[in-house]
PDB file of C-alpha atoms in Angstrom:
ATOM      1  CA  MET B   1      26.233-111.615  96.531  1.00  0.00           C
ATOM      2  CA  THR B   2      28.977-113.261  98.492  1.00  0.00           C
ATOM      3  CA  SER B   3      30.068-111.972 101.871  1.00  0.00           C
ATOM      4  CA  LYS B   4      33.184-110.536 100.200  1.00  0.00           C
ATOM      5  CA  THR B   5      31.185-108.272  97.917  1.00  0.00           C
ATOM      6  CA  SER B   6      28.169-107.546 100.093  1.00  0.00           C
ATOM      7  CA  PRO B   7      28.020-103.979 101.419  1.00  0.00           C
ATOM      8  CA  ASN B   8      27.015-105.377 104.830  1.00  0.00           C
ATOM      9  CA  PRO B   9      28.772-108.732 105.274  1.00  0.00           C
ATOM     10  CA  GLU B  10      27.556-110.554 108.339  1.00  0.00           C
ATOM     11  CA  THR B  11      30.093-111.912 110.738  1.00  0.00           C
ATOM     12  CA  THR B  12      30.368-113.498 114.144  1.00  0.00           C
ATOM     13  CA  LEU B  13      31.884-111.840 117.156  1.00  0.00           C
ATOM     14  CA  PRO B  14      35.437-112.858 118.111  1.00  0.00           C
ATOM     15  CA  HIS B  15      35.715-115.368 120.943  1.00  0.00           C
ATOM     16  CA  ASP B  16      39.451-114.913 121.442  1.00  0.00           C
ATOM     17  CA  ARG B  17      39.250-111.183 122.235  1.00  0.00           C
ATOM     18  CA  GLU B  18      37.964-109.319 125.256  1.00  0.00           C
ATOM     19  CA  LEU B  19      34.860-107.148 125.048  1.00  0.00           C
ATOM     20  CA  VAL B  20      36.084-103.851 126.512  1.00  0.00           C
ATOM     21  CA  LEU B  21      33.343-101.356 125.551  1.00  0.00           C
ATOM     22  CA  LYS B  22      29.777-101.175 124.242  1.00  0.00           C
ATOM     23  CA  VAL B  23      28.236 -97.900 123.103  1.00  0.00           C
ATOM     24  CA  ILE B  24      25.342 -96.591 121.015  1.00  0.00           C
ATOM     25  CA  PRO B  25      26.063 -93.532 118.840  1.00  0.00           C
ATOM     26  CA  MET B  26      23.431 -90.809 118.954  1.00  0.00           C
ATOM     27  CA  PRO B  27      22.208 -88.169 116.446  1.00  0.00           C
ATOM     28  CA  ALA B  28      24.599 -85.530 117.845  1.00  0.00           C
ATOM     29  CA  ASP B  29      27.478 -87.775 116.684  1.00  0.00           C
ATOM     30  CA  CYS B  30      26.442 -87.589 112.975  1.00  0.00           C
ATOM     31  CA  ASN B  31      28.204 -85.906 110.098  1.00  0.00           C
ATOM     32  CA  ALA B  32      26.449 -84.107 107.216  1.00  0.00           C
ATOM     33  CA  ASN B  33      25.870 -87.431 105.432  1.00  0.00           C
ATOM     34  CA  GLY B  34      23.925 -88.861 108.369  1.00  0.00           C
ATOM     35  CA  ASP B  35      26.688 -91.292 109.315  1.00  0.00           C
ATOM     36  CA  ILE B  36      28.625 -91.181 112.574  1.00  0.00           C
ATOM     37  CA  PHE B  37      31.734 -88.958 112.519  1.00  0.00           C
ATOM     38  CA  GLY B  38      34.917 -90.927 111.934  1.00  0.00           C
ATOM     39  CA  GLY B  39      36.549 -88.851 114.664  1.00  0.00           C
ATOM     40  CA  TRP B  40      33.878 -89.954 117.131  1.00  0.00           C
ATOM     41  CA  VAL B  41      34.589 -93.584 116.269  1.00  0.00           C
ATOM     42  CA  MET B  42      38.328 -92.937 116.657  1.00  0.00           C
ATOM     43  CA  ALA B  43      37.807 -91.465 120.118  1.00  0.00           C
ATOM     44  CA  GLN B  44      35.806 -94.512 121.198  1.00  0.00           C
ATOM     45  CA  VAL B  45      38.503 -96.832 119.810  1.00  0.00           C
ATOM     46  CA  ASP B  46      41.128 -94.922 121.817  1.00  0.00           C
ATOM     47  CA  LEU B  47      39.061 -95.371 124.999  1.00  0.00           C
ATOM     48  CA  ALA B  48      38.509 -99.062 124.289  1.00  0.00           C
ATOM     49  CA  GLY B  49      42.153 -99.590 123.374  1.00  0.00           C
ATOM     50  CA  ALA B  50      43.319 -98.187 126.714  1.00  0.00           C
ATOM     51  CA  VAL B  51      41.378-100.700 128.838  1.00  0.00           C
ATOM     52  CA  LEU B  52      43.787-103.642 128.560  1.00  0.00           C
ATOM     53  CA  PRO B  53      47.053-101.646 128.771  1.00  0.00           C
ATOM     54  CA  ALA B  54      45.807-100.104 132.029  1.00  0.00           C
ATOM     55  CA  ARG B  55      46.170-103.554 133.622  1.00  0.00           C
ATOM     56  CA  TYR B  56      49.833-103.644 132.670  1.00  0.00           C
ATOM     57  CA  VAL B  57      50.804-100.011 133.148  1.00  0.00           C
ATOM     58  CA  ARG B  58      49.261 -99.523 136.614  1.00  0.00           C
ATOM     59  CA  GLY B  59      49.374 -95.759 136.392  1.00  0.00           C
ATOM     60  CA  ARG B  60      49.447 -92.984 133.836  1.00  0.00           C
ATOM     61  CA  MET B  61      49.742 -93.723 130.145  1.00  0.00           C
ATOM     62  CA  ALA B  62      49.341 -91.871 126.890  1.00  0.00           C
ATOM     63  CA  THR B  63      48.404 -92.812 123.354  1.00  0.00           C
ATOM     64  CA  VAL B  64      51.579 -92.363 121.319  1.00  0.00           C
ATOM     65  CA  ALA B  65      50.617 -93.850 117.966  1.00  0.00           C
ATOM     66  CA  VAL B  66      47.724 -94.925 115.846  1.00  0.00           C
ATOM     67  CA  ASN B  67      49.589 -97.504 113.804  1.00  0.00           C
ATOM     68  CA  GLN B  68      46.649 -98.427 111.605  1.00  0.00           C
ATOM     69  CA  PHE B  69      43.009 -97.411 111.407  1.00  0.00           C
ATOM     70  CA  ILE B  70      40.599 -98.910 108.881  1.00  0.00           C
ATOM     71  CA  PHE B  71      36.978 -97.875 108.462  1.00  0.00           C
ATOM     72  CA  LYS B  72      35.321-100.893 106.848  1.00  0.00           C
ATOM     73  CA  GLN B  73      31.647 -99.891 107.009  1.00  0.00           C
ATOM     74  CA  PRO B  74      29.747 -96.769 108.041  1.00  0.00           C
ATOM     75  CA  VAL B  75      28.418 -96.522 111.583  1.00  0.00           C
ATOM     76  CA  ARG B  76      24.821 -95.372 111.935  1.00  0.00           C
ATOM     77  CA  VAL B  77      22.724 -93.810 114.654  1.00  0.00           C
ATOM     78  CA  GLY B  78      21.303 -96.534 116.870  1.00  0.00           C
ATOM     79  CA  ASP B  79      23.919 -99.173 116.032  1.00  0.00           C
ATOM     80  CA  ILE B  80      25.103-101.056 119.078  1.00  0.00           C
ATOM     81  CA  LEU B  81      28.893-100.974 118.818  1.00  0.00           C
ATOM     82  CA  SER B  82      30.961-103.678 120.500  1.00  0.00           C
ATOM     83  CA  PHE B  83      34.692-103.045 120.905  1.00  0.00           C
ATOM     84  CA  PHE B  84      36.959-106.079 121.262  1.00  0.00           C
ATOM     85  CA  ALA B  85      40.640-105.750 122.109  1.00  0.00           C
ATOM     86  CA  HIS B  86      43.768-107.775 122.625  1.00  0.00           C
ATOM     87  CA  VAL B  87      47.341-106.872 123.453  1.00  0.00           C
ATOM     88  CA  THR B  88      49.709-107.728 120.612  1.00  0.00           C
ATOM     89  CA  ARG B  89      52.992-106.484 122.077  1.00  0.00           C
ATOM     90  CA  VAL B  90      54.397-105.418 125.427  1.00  0.00           C
ATOM     91  CA  GLY B  91      57.714-103.572 125.317  1.00  0.00           C
ATOM     92  CA  ASN B  92      59.758-101.891 128.029  1.00  0.00           C
ATOM     93  CA  THR B  93      57.619 -98.729 128.126  1.00  0.00           C
ATOM     94  CA  SER B  94      54.959 -99.280 125.453  1.00  0.00           C
ATOM     95  CA  ILE B  95      52.039-101.587 124.699  1.00  0.00           C
ATOM     96  CA  THR B  96      50.401-102.193 121.325  1.00  0.00           C
ATOM     97  CA  VAL B  97      46.724-103.142 121.173  1.00  0.00           C
ATOM     98  CA  GLN B  98      44.489-104.326 118.343  1.00  0.00           C
ATOM     99  CA  VAL B  99      40.870-103.144 118.520  1.00  0.00           C
ATOM    100  CA  GLU B 100      38.035-104.505 116.397  1.00  0.00           C
ATOM    101  CA  VAL B 101      34.633-102.808 116.307  1.00  0.00           C
ATOM    102  CA  PHE B 102      31.433-104.623 115.401  1.00  0.00           C
ATOM    103  CA  ALA B 103      28.053-103.012 114.783  1.00  0.00           C
ATOM    104  CA  GLU B 104      24.800-104.671 115.637  1.00  0.00           C
ATOM    105  CA  ARG B 105      22.507-102.732 113.343  1.00  0.00           C
ATOM    106  CA  PHE B 106      19.402-101.208 114.930  1.00  0.00           C
ATOM    107  CA  SER B 107      17.222-102.807 112.258  1.00  0.00           C
ATOM    108  CA  ALA B 108      18.970-106.204 112.336  1.00  0.00           C
ATOM    109  CA  GLN B 109      19.439-107.202 115.969  1.00  0.00           C
ATOM    110  CA  GLY B 110      21.652-110.239 116.457  1.00  0.00           C
ATOM    111  CA  GLN B 111      23.569-109.688 113.209  1.00  0.00           C
ATOM    112  CA  TYR B 112      27.042-108.177 113.390  1.00  0.00           C
ATOM    113  CA  VAL B 113      29.189-106.305 110.887  1.00  0.00           C
ATOM    114  CA  LYS B 114      32.833-105.408 111.439  1.00  0.00           C
ATOM    115  CA  VAL B 115      32.931-101.648 110.953  1.00  0.00           C
ATOM    116  CA  THR B 116      36.404-100.660 112.132  1.00  0.00           C
ATOM    117  CA  GLU B 117      39.728-102.129 113.123  1.00  0.00           C
ATOM    118  CA  ALA B 118      42.757-100.362 114.505  1.00  0.00           C
ATOM    119  CA  SER B 119      46.162-100.837 116.076  1.00  0.00           C
ATOM    120  CA  LEU B 120      47.238 -98.353 118.748  1.00  0.00           C
ATOM    121  CA  THR B 121      50.333 -97.967 120.905  1.00  0.00           C
ATOM    122  CA  TYR B 122      50.262 -96.605 124.440  1.00  0.00           C
ATOM    123  CA  VAL B 123      53.253 -95.650 126.573  1.00  0.00           C
ATOM    124  CA  ALA B 124      53.525 -95.756 130.362  1.00  0.00           C
ATOM    125  CA  ILE B 125      54.421 -92.310 131.710  1.00  0.00           C
ATOM    126  CA  ASP B 126      55.475 -90.900 135.056  1.00  0.00           C
ATOM    127  CA  MET B 127      53.993 -87.837 136.768  1.00  0.00           C
ATOM    128  CA  GLU B 128      56.139 -85.546 134.592  1.00  0.00           C
ATOM    129  CA  GLY B 129      54.972 -87.224 131.378  1.00  0.00           C
ATOM    130  CA  ARG B 130      58.232 -89.087 130.723  1.00  0.00           C
ATOM    131  CA  PRO B 131      58.223 -92.731 129.604  1.00  0.00           C
ATOM    132  CA  ARG B 132      58.666 -95.222 132.429  1.00  0.00           C
ATOM    133  CA  PRO B 133      59.127 -99.005 132.543  1.00  0.00           C
ATOM    134  CA  ILE B 134      56.042-101.207 132.540  1.00  0.00           C
ATOM    135  CA  PRO B 135      55.954-103.488 135.610  1.00  0.00           C
ATOM    136  CA  LYS B 136      56.298-107.077 134.422  1.00  0.00           C
ATOM    137  CA  ASP B 137      55.640-108.842 137.731  1.00  0.00           C
ATOM    138  CA  ASN B 138      52.677-111.218 138.017  1.00  0.00           C
ATOM    139  CA  LEU B 139      51.322-110.497 134.547  1.00  0.00           C
ATOM    140  CA  ASP B 140      50.601-112.969 131.792  1.00  0.00           C
ATOM    141  CA  LEU B 141      52.436-111.203 128.987  1.00  0.00           C
ATOM    142  CA  PRO B 142      51.516-111.965 125.364  1.00  0.00           C
ATOM    143  CA  ARG B 143      54.152-113.273 123.021  1.00  0.00           C
ATOM    144  CA  THR B 144      55.533-110.457 120.929  1.00  0.00           C
ATOM    145  CA  GLY B 145      56.713-112.592 118.042  1.00  0.00           C
ATOM    146  CA  ARG B 146      59.776-110.348 117.772  1.00  0.00           C
TER     147      ARG B 146
END
């Protein structure tokens, strides 16, 4: 089988992204099929996705959109999940982040499989929950391409 058709294609971890979270799912996080709940994975992605925007926002923020969410492989109990993120766009009040999740399988330490990828948008908010400008001073902003 080639890596394109293999149910568990091996991959290497990204070197151009920041590791923002590592977590091990437990039996309480399983669905009826014995795999980890997709909603549990989504919650972890939301936590991981918020790490980098927090550096820009410097205050309250909220998740306003899940632009894309792809489950590529199941996540299993005991997998070591590594969440890598990078900022893809910084607007006036919002930030878009790409998150990639890799599983190091319990039975295959040192081998990684991309299990999930997602794009999320966060918005800076004030104390009343209204959008507010993101401070742009002294930050290395990514190119938006737009």
